[in-house]
GROMACS .gro file of C-alpha atoms in nm:
model
  172
    1MET     CA    1  -7.946  -8.561  -6.087
    2GLN     CA    2  -7.966  -8.712  -6.419
    3LYS     CA    3  -7.947  -9.106  -6.534
    4LEU     CA    4  -7.677  -9.209  -6.742
    5ASP     CA    5  -7.771  -9.305  -7.103
    6ARG     CA    6  -7.603  -9.545  -7.363
    7ASP     CA    7  -7.387  -9.296  -7.493
    8PHE     CA    8  -7.210  -9.240  -7.168
    9PHE     CA    9  -7.137  -9.653  -7.186
   10LEU     CA   10  -7.071  -9.643  -7.553
   11GLN     CA   11  -6.730  -9.467  -7.488
   12ASN     CA   12  -6.362  -9.636  -7.418
   13SER     CA   13  -6.402  -9.842  -7.052
   14ASP     CA   14  -6.104  -9.637  -6.956
   15ASP     CA   15  -6.266  -9.297  -6.990
   16VAL     CA   16  -6.582  -9.462  -6.843
   17ALA     CA   17  -6.387  -9.584  -6.533
   18ILE     CA   18  -6.275  -9.267  -6.463
   19LYS     CA   19  -6.595  -9.071  -6.526
   20LEU     CA   20  -6.823  -9.316  -6.297
   21LEU     CA   21  -6.605  -9.229  -6.003
   22GLY     CA   22  -6.838  -8.955  -5.792
   23LYS     CA   23  -7.187  -9.129  -5.947
   24MET     CA   24  -7.452  -9.266  -5.777
   25MET     CA   25  -7.594  -9.629  -5.814
   26VAL     CA   26  -7.893  -9.707  -5.721
   27ILE     CA   27  -7.948 -10.114  -5.647
   28ASN     CA   28  -8.344 -10.220  -5.668
   29HIS     CA   29  -8.427 -10.548  -5.511
   30SER     CA   30  -8.774 -10.692  -5.564
   31GLN     CA   31  -8.813 -10.680  -5.228
   32ASN     CA   32  -8.870 -10.325  -5.238
   33GLN     CA   33  -8.526 -10.311  -5.076
   34GLN     CA   34  -8.313 -10.018  -5.223
   35PHE     CA   35  -7.929  -9.898  -5.174
   36LYS     CA   36  -7.820  -9.606  -5.285
   37ALA     CA   37  -7.355  -9.556  -5.319
   38ILE     CA   38  -7.136  -9.343  -5.443
   39ILE     CA   39  -6.877  -9.495  -5.671
   40THR     CA   40  -6.545  -9.429  -5.541
   41GLU     CA   41  -6.317  -9.694  -5.704
   42THR     CA   42  -6.315  -9.848  -6.062
   43GLU     CA   43  -6.094 -10.074  -6.311
   44SER     CA   44  -6.076 -10.106  -6.677
   45TYR     CA   45  -6.062 -10.406  -6.891
   46ARG     CA   46  -6.089 -10.417  -7.272
   47GLY     CA   47  -6.023 -10.618  -7.557
   48ALA     CA   48  -5.728 -10.792  -7.591
   49ASP     CA   49  -5.594 -10.688  -7.217
   50PRO     CA   50  -5.396 -10.991  -7.077
   51ALA     CA   51  -5.578 -10.909  -6.759
   52SER     CA   52  -5.896 -10.921  -6.923
   53HIS     CA   53  -6.168 -11.221  -6.882
   54ALA     CA   54  -6.233 -11.188  -7.255
   55SER     CA   55  -5.880 -11.163  -7.395
   56SER     CA   56  -5.895 -11.428  -7.605
   57LYS     CA   57  -6.222 -11.536  -7.670
   58MET     CA   58  -6.578 -11.548  -7.565
   59THR     CA   59  -6.682 -11.822  -7.306
   60SER     CA   60  -6.990 -11.892  -7.103
   61ARG     CA   61  -6.828 -11.730  -6.846
   62ASN     CA   62  -6.727 -11.373  -7.019
   63GLN     CA   63  -7.018 -11.412  -7.257
   64ALA     CA   64  -7.155 -11.063  -7.054
   65MET     CA   65  -6.880 -10.891  -7.141
   66PHE     CA   66  -6.950 -10.916  -7.554
   67MET     CA   67  -7.351 -10.777  -7.499
   68SER     CA   68  -7.455 -10.443  -7.552
   69CYS     CA   69  -7.324 -10.139  -7.334
   70GLY     CA   70  -7.515 -10.129  -7.020
   71THR     CA   71  -7.488 -10.504  -6.967
   72ILE     CA   72  -7.412 -10.598  -6.600
   73TYR     CA   73  -7.141 -10.856  -6.593
   74VAL     CA   74  -7.116 -11.031  -6.268
   75TYR     CA   75  -6.890 -11.340  -6.184
   76LEU     CA   76  -6.720 -11.515  -5.899
   77ILE     CA   77  -6.405 -11.513  -5.799
   78TYR     CA   78  -6.204 -11.739  -5.544
   79GLY     CA   79  -6.535 -11.964  -5.526
   80MET     CA   80  -6.688 -11.704  -5.292
   81HIS     CA   81  -6.700 -11.333  -5.390
   82TYR     CA   82  -6.921 -11.205  -5.668
   83CYS     CA   83  -6.779 -10.877  -5.882
   84LEU     CA   84  -7.020 -10.630  -6.076
   85ASN     CA   85  -6.924 -10.497  -6.375
   86PHE     CA   86  -7.037 -10.251  -6.655
   87VAL     CA   87  -7.021 -10.349  -6.991
   88CYS     CA   88  -6.882 -10.075  -7.230
   89GLU     CA   89  -6.820  -9.992  -7.562
   90ALA     CA   90  -6.979 -10.148  -7.906
   91GLU     CA   91  -7.140 -10.488  -7.873
   92GLY     CA   92  -6.877 -10.769  -7.984
   93PHE     CA   93  -6.621 -10.610  -7.797
   94PRO     CA   94  -6.540 -10.683  -7.472
   95SER     CA   95  -6.519 -10.392  -7.258
   96ALA     CA   96  -6.586 -10.372  -6.882
   97VAL     CA   97  -6.555 -10.152  -6.575
   98LEU     CA   98  -6.492 -10.347  -6.240
   99ILE     CA   99  -6.645 -10.143  -5.935
  100ARG     CA  100  -6.415 -10.197  -5.677
  101ALA     CA  101  -6.531  -9.939  -5.375
  102VAL     CA  102  -6.839  -9.711  -5.282
  103GLN     CA  103  -6.991  -9.533  -5.059
  104VAL     CA  104  -7.338  -9.654  -4.933
  105PHE     CA  105  -7.537  -9.378  -4.805
  106GLU     CA  106  -7.899  -9.550  -4.822
  107PRO     CA  107  -8.023  -9.694  -4.590
  108ASN     CA  108  -7.732  -9.673  -4.371
  109PHE     CA  109  -7.351  -9.480  -4.421
  110LEU     CA  110  -7.101  -9.799  -4.486
  111GLU     CA  111  -6.753  -9.764  -4.703
  112LEU     CA  112  -6.704 -10.061  -4.901
  113ASP     CA  113  -6.357 -10.140  -5.025
  114GLY     CA  114  -6.296 -10.445  -5.259
  115PRO     CA  115  -6.550 -10.563  -5.526
  116GLY     CA  116  -6.634 -10.860  -5.295
  117ARG     CA  117  -6.776 -10.690  -5.005
  118VAL     CA  118  -6.945 -10.415  -5.238
  119CYS     CA  119  -7.171 -10.684  -5.404
  120LYS     CA  120  -7.224 -10.882  -5.037
  121ASN     CA  121  -7.323 -10.610  -4.907
  122LEU     CA  122  -7.554 -10.446  -5.161
  123LYS     CA  123  -7.652 -10.806  -5.220
  124ILE     CA  124  -7.551 -10.832  -5.592
  125ASP     CA  125  -7.564 -11.210  -5.707
  126LYS     CA  126  -7.537 -11.400  -6.005
  127SER     CA  127  -7.915 -11.350  -6.103
  128PHE     CA  128  -7.799 -10.989  -6.211
  129ASN     CA  129  -7.572 -11.098  -6.492
  130LYS     CA  130  -7.668 -11.027  -6.838
  131THR     CA  131  -7.920 -10.747  -6.762
  132ASN     CA  132  -7.886 -10.416  -6.873
  133ILE     CA  133  -7.936 -10.131  -6.658
  134PHE     CA  134  -8.133  -9.961  -6.964
  135ILE     CA  135  -8.378 -10.256  -6.968
  136GLU     CA  136  -8.432 -10.421  -6.635
  137ARG     CA  137  -8.330 -10.116  -6.429
  138LYS     CA  138  -8.157 -10.369  -6.147
  139ILE     CA  139  -7.907 -10.106  -6.100
  140GLU     CA  140  -7.945  -9.751  -6.190
  141VAL     CA  141  -7.647  -9.515  -6.245
  142PHE     CA  142  -7.697  -9.123  -6.202
  143ASP     CA  143  -7.481  -8.805  -6.242
  144VAL     CA  144  -7.509  -8.647  -5.946
  145ALA     CA  145  -7.252  -8.348  -6.056
  146ASN     CA  146  -6.970  -8.466  -5.809
  147LYS     CA  147  -6.671  -8.329  -5.898
  148VAL     CA  148  -6.362  -8.563  -5.790
  149LYS     CA  149  -6.006  -8.574  -5.798
  150TYR     CA  150  -5.873  -8.931  -5.848
  151LEU     CA  151  -5.540  -9.121  -5.884
  152LYS     CA  152  -5.431  -9.363  -6.142
  153LEU     CA  153  -5.267  -9.698  -5.988
  154PRO     CA  154  -5.200 -10.051  -6.112
  155ARG     CA  155  -5.502 -10.285  -6.079
  156VAL     CA  156  -5.532 -10.552  -5.781
  157GLY     CA  157  -5.546 -10.913  -5.770
  158ILE     CA  158  -5.419 -10.988  -6.111
  159SER     CA  159  -5.161 -11.183  -6.273
  160LYS     CA  160  -5.104 -11.004  -6.622
  161ASN     CA  161  -5.073 -10.659  -6.699
  162LYS     CA  162  -5.039 -10.541  -6.357
  163GLU     CA  163  -4.803 -10.245  -6.443
  164ALA     CA  164  -5.084 -10.057  -6.645
  165LEU     CA  165  -5.266  -9.784  -6.442
  166LEU     CA  166  -5.611  -9.881  -6.516
  167ARG     CA  167  -5.756  -9.828  -6.163
  168PHE     CA  168  -5.895  -9.532  -6.045
  169LYS     CA  169  -5.945  -9.411  -5.687
  170ILE     CA  170  -6.128  -9.081  -5.545
  171ILE     CA  171  -5.877  -8.886  -5.330
  172LYS     CA  172  -6.063  -8.778  -5.020
   0.00000   0.00000   0.00000
């Protein structure tokens, strides 16, 4: 088991989204609570993609997308659900991978489908936003040598660039 490094996240977010499938996330909470989960579904958002929060310019909401790779970008949708993203590529270029689904195996087995369910059940909130997996280590990501097959699908819940096959899901 090897922790993913900066070079992994410096890659194009489309590639990172695919390569994150089957990787293990460890979520470390300050109350000595820890969750371990395998990433099973992702979506890629980068640069001028009209579906990206950062397609036009930097704002206070999307600022994390412009930060260094490994930065965590957490935002609220529908006023109630948090979504977890990992920033990719070079600092200053907006690029991130949304974690859509995971399979939790510690402390209990649980399949979480949908980014809101992922954050709710793993207790990921706005306090994770703009932290970095290489510095604060609230979340760590490991290669656990899982070889996976996956589907390329259209992204979900967006109104622009809907036909782009930038959602990646493990075939079970």
